[in-house]
mmCIF file of C-alpha atoms in Angstrom:
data_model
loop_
_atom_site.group_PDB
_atom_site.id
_atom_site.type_symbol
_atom_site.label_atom_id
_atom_site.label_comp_id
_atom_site.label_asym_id
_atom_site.label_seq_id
_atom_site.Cartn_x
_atom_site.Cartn_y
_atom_site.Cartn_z
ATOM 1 C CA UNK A 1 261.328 -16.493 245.514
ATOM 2 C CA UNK A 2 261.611 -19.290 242.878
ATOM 3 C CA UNK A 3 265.440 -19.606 241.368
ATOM 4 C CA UNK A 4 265.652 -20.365 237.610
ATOM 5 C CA UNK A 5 269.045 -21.808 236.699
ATOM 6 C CA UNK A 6 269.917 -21.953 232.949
ATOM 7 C CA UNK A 7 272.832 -23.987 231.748
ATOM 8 C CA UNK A 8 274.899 -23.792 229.930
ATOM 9 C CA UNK A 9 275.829 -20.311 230.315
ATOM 10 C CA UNK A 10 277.368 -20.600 226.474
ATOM 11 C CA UNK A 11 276.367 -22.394 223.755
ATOM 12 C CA UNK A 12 278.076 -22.972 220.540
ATOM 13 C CA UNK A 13 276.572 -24.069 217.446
ATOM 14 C CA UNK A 14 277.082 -24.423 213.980
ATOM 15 C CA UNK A 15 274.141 -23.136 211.521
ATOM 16 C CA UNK A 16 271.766 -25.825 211.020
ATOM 17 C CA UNK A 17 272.601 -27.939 214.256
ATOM 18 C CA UNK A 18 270.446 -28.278 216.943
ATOM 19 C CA UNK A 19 270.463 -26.381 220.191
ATOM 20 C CA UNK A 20 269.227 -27.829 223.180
ATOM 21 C CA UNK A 21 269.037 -25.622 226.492
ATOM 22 C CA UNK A 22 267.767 -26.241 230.009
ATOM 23 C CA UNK A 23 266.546 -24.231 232.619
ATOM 24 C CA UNK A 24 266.063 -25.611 236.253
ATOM 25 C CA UNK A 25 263.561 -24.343 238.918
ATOM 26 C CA UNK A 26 263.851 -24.398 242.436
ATOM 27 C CA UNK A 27 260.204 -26.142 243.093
ATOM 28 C CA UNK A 28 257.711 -26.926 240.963
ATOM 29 C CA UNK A 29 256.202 -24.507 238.809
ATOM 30 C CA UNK A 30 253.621 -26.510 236.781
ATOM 31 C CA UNK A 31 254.278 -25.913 233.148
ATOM 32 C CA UNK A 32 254.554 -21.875 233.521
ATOM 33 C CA UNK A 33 257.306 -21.256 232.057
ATOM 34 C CA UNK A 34 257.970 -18.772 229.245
ATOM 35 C CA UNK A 35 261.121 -18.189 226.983
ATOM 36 C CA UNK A 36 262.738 -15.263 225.502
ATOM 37 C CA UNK A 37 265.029 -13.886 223.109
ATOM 38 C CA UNK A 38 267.176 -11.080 223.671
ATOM 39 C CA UNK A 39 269.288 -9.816 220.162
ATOM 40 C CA UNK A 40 271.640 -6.459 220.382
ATOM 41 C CA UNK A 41 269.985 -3.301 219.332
ATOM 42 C CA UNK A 42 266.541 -5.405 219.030
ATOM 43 C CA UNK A 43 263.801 -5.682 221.235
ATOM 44 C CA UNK A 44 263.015 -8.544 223.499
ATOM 45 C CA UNK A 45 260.609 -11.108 222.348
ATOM 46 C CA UNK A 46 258.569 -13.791 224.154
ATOM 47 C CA UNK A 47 259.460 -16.727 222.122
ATOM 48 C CA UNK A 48 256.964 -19.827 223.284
ATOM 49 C CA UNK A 49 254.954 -20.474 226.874
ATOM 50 C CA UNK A 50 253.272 -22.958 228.916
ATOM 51 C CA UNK A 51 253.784 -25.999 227.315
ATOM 52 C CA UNK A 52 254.701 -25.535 223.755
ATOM 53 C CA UNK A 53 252.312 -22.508 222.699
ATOM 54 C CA UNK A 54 254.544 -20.264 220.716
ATOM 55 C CA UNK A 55 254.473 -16.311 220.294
ATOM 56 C CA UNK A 56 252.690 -14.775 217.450
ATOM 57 C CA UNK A 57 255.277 -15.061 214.516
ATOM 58 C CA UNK A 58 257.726 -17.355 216.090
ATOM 59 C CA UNK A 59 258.551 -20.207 213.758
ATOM 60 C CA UNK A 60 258.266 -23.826 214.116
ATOM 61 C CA UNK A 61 261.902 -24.734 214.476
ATOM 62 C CA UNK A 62 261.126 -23.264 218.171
ATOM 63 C CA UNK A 63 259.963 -25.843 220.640
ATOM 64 C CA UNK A 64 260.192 -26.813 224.280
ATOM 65 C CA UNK A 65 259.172 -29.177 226.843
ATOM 66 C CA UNK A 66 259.136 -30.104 230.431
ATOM 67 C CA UNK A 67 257.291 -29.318 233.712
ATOM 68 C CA UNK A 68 257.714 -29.300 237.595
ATOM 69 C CA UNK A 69 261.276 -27.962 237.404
ATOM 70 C CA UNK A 70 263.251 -29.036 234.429
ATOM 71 C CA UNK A 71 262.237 -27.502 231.077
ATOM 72 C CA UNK A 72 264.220 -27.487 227.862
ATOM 73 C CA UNK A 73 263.866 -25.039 224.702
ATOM 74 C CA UNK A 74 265.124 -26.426 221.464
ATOM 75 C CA UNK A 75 266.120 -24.456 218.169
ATOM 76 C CA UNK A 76 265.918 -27.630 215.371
ATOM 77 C CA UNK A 77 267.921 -25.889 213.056
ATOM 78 C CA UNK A 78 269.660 -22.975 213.574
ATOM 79 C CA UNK A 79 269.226 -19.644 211.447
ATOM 80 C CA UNK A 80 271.956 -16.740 211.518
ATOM 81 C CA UNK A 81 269.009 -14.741 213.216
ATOM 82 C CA UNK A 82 268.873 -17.253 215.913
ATOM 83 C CA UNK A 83 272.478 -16.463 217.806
ATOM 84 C CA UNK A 84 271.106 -14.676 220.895
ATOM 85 C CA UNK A 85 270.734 -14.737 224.433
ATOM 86 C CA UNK A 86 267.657 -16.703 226.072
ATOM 87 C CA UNK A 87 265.907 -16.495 229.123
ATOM 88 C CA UNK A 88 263.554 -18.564 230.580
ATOM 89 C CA UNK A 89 261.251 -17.219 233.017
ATOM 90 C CA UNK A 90 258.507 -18.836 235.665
ATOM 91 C CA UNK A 91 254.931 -17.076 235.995
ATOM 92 C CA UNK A 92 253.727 -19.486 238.424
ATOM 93 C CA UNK A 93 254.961 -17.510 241.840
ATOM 94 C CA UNK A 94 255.457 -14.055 242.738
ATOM 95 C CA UNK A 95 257.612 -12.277 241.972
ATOM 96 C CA UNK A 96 258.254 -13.437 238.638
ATOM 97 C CA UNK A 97 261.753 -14.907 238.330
ATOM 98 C CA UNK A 98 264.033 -15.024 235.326
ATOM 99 C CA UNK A 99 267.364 -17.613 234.866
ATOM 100 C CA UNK A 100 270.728 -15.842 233.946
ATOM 101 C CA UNK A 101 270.796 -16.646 230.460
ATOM 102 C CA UNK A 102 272.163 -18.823 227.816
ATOM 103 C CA UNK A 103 274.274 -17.110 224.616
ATOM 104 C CA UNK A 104 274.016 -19.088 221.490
ATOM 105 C CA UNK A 105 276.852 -18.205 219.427
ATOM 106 C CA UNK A 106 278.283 -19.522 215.994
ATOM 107 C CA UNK A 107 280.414 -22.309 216.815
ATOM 108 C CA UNK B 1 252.330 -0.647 213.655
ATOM 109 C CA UNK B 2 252.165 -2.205 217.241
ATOM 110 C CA UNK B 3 255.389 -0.816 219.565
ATOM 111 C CA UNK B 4 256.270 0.778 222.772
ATOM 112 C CA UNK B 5 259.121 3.191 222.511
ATOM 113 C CA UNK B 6 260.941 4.126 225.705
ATOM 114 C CA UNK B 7 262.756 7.616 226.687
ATOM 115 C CA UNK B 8 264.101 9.429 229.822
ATOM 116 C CA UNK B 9 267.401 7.373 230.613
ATOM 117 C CA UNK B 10 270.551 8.816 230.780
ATOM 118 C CA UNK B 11 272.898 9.721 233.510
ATOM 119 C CA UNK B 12 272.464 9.987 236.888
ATOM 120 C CA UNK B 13 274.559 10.245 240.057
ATOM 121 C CA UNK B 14 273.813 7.992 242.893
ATOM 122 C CA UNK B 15 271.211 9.287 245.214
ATOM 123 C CA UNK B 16 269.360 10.990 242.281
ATOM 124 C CA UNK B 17 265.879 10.710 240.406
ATOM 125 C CA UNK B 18 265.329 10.071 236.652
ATOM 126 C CA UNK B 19 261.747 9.124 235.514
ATOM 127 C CA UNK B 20 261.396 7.318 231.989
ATOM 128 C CA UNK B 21 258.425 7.096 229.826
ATOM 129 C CA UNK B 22 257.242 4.967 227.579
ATOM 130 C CA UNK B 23 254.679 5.811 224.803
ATOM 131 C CA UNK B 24 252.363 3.070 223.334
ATOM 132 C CA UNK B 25 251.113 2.694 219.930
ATOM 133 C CA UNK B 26 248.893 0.294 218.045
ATOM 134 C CA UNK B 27 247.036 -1.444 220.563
ATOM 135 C CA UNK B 28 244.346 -0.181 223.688
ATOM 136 C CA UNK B 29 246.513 0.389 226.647
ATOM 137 C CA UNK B 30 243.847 0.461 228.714
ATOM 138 C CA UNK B 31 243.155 -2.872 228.045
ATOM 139 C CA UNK B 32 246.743 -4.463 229.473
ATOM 140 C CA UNK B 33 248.526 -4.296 232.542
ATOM 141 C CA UNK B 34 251.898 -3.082 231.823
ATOM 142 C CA UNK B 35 255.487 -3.742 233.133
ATOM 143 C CA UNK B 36 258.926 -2.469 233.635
ATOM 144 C CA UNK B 37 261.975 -4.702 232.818
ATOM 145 C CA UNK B 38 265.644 -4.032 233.472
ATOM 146 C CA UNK B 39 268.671 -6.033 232.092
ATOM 147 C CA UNK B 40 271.951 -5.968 232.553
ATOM 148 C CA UNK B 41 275.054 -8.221 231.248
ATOM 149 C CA UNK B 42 276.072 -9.257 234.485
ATOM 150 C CA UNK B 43 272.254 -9.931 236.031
ATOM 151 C CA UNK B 44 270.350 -10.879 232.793
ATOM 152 C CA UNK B 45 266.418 -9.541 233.318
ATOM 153 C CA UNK B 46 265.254 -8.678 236.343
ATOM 154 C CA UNK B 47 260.929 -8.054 236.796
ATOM 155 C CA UNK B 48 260.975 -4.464 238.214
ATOM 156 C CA UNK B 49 257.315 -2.883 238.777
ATOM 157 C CA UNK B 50 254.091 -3.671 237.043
ATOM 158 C CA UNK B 51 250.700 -1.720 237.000
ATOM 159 C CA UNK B 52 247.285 -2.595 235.988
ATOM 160 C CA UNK B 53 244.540 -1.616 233.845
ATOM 161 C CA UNK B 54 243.297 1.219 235.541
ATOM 162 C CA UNK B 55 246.152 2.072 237.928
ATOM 163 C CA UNK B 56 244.569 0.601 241.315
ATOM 164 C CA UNK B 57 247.104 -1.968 241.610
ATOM 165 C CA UNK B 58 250.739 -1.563 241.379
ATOM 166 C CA UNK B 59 253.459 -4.170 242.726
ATOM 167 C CA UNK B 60 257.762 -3.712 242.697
ATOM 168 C CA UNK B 61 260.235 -6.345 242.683
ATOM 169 C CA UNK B 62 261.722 -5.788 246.458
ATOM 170 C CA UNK B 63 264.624 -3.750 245.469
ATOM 171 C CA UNK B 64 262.615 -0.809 244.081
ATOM 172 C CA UNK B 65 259.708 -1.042 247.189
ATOM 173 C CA UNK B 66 259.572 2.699 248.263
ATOM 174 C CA UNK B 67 261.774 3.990 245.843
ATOM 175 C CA UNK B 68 259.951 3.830 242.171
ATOM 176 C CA UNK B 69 256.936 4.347 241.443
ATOM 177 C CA UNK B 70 254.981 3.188 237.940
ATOM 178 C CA UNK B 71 252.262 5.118 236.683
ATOM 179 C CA UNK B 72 250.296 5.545 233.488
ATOM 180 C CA UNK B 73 248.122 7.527 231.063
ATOM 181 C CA UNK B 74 245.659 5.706 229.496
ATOM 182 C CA UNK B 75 244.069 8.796 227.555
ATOM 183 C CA UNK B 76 247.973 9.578 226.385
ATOM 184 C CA UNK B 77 249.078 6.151 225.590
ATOM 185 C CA UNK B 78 251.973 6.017 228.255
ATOM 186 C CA UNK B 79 253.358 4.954 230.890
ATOM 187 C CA UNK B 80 255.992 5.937 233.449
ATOM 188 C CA UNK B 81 258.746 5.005 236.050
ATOM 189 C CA UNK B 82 259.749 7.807 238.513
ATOM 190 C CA UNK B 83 262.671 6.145 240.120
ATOM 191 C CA UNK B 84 264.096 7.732 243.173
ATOM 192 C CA UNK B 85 267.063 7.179 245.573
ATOM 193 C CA UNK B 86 268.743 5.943 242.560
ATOM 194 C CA UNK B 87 271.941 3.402 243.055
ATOM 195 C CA UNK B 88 274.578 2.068 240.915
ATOM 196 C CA UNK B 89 273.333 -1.536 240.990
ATOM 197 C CA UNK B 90 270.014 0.089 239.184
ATOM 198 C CA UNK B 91 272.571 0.905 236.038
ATOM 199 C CA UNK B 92 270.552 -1.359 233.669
ATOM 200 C CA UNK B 93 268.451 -1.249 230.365
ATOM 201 C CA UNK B 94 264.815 -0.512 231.252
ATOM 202 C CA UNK B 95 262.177 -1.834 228.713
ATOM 203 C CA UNK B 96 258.679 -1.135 229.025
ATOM 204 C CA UNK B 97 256.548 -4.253 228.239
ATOM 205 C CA UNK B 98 253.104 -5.133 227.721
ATOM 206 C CA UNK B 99 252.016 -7.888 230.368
ATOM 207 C CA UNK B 100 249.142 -10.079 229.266
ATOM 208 C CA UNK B 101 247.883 -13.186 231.800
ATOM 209 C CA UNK B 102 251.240 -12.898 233.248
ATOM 210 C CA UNK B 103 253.087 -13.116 229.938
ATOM 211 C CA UNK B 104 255.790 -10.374 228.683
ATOM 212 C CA UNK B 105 254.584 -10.624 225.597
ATOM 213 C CA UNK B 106 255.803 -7.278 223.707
ATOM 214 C CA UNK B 107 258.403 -5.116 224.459
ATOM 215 C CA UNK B 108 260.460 -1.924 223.662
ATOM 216 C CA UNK B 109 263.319 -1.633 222.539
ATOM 217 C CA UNK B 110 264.760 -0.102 226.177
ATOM 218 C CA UNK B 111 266.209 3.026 227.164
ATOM 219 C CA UNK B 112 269.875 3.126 229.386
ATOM 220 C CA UNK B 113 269.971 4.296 232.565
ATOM 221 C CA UNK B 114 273.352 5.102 234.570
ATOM 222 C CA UNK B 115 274.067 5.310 237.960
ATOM 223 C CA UNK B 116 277.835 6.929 238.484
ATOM 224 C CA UNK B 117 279.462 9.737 240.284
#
């Protein structure tokens, strides 16, 4: 199965920087790649996919980039809403594979 | 109001059965494949089972091969988990998500499930 690897594992940020995050796949897996947000007592959402195409209601300040194996989401300026966890998954290969996770928190 | 809410966890000892269910509201489901997530601190997310449209095809992340099983009910908006031979690395948050073109792209808000003696 494909390995995602997410660095850094923690993230601090101040409100309004950028955050930059990576996520590393063990081959190639085109440009399917999706991202996610996980916030305590809150559902999961799917935050922006293949390429750029965000999620119904996820704002602009959300963006990422890459292909093959190195991708990168980036938060442009960050909100109080936006100190989470994210995952980045591949939906290129079966099984579906997710990396471990990166924690924004307030720096 | 589109959601999935998720019940059934709880506590279990190893070796046991718990089935969770997951009820669907504001969209068809028999329109969507449909998917089981788990997540814990120490793993992050783990892809568990998924199931589609009309039930004929069903596949399980290795770990759960011969030991869950996902169903649904289209007419009763839900969908279900049976998990059997239950072990205390399956301790995790289990959401219930709606899987479109290979996308997670709505989920519950998860129900807790405990494997401990």
């Amino acid at each position: 199965e494909i390995v995602m690897t997410q660095s850094p594992a923690t993230l601090s940020v101040s409100p309004g920087d950028r955050a930059t995050l990576s996520c590393r796949a063990s081959q190639s897996v085109g440009v399917n790649v999706a991202w996610y947000q996980l916030r305590p007592g809150q559902a999961p959402r799917l935050l922006i996919y293949g390429a750029s195409t965000r999620a119904t209601g996820i704002p602009a300040r959300f963006s990422d980039s890459g292909s093959g194996t190195e991708f990168t989401l980036t938060i442009s300026s960050l909100q109080s809403e936006d100190f989470a966890v994210y995952y980045c998954q591949q939906y290129n290969a079966w099984p579906r594979t997710f990396g471990q996770g990166t924690k924004v928190e307030i720096k | 109001e589109v959601q999935l809410v998720e019940s059934g966890g709880g506590l279990v000892q190893p070796g046991g059965s718990l089935k969770v269910s997951c009820a669907v509201s504001g969209f068809t489901l028999n329109n969507y494949w449909m998917s089981w997530v788990r997540h814990t601190p120490r793993k992050g997310l783990e892809w568990v089972a998924n199931i589609n449209e009309d039930a004929t095809e069903r596949y399980y992340v290795d770990s759960a091969e011969g030991r869950f099983t996902i169903s649904r009910d289209n007419p009763k908006n839900s969908v279900f988990l049976q998990m059997n031979s239950l072990r205390v690395e399956d301790t995790a948050v289990y959401y219930c998500v709606r899987d479109s073109y290979n996308l997670l792209d709505l989920w519950g808000q998860g129900t807790l499930v405990t494997v401990s003696s």
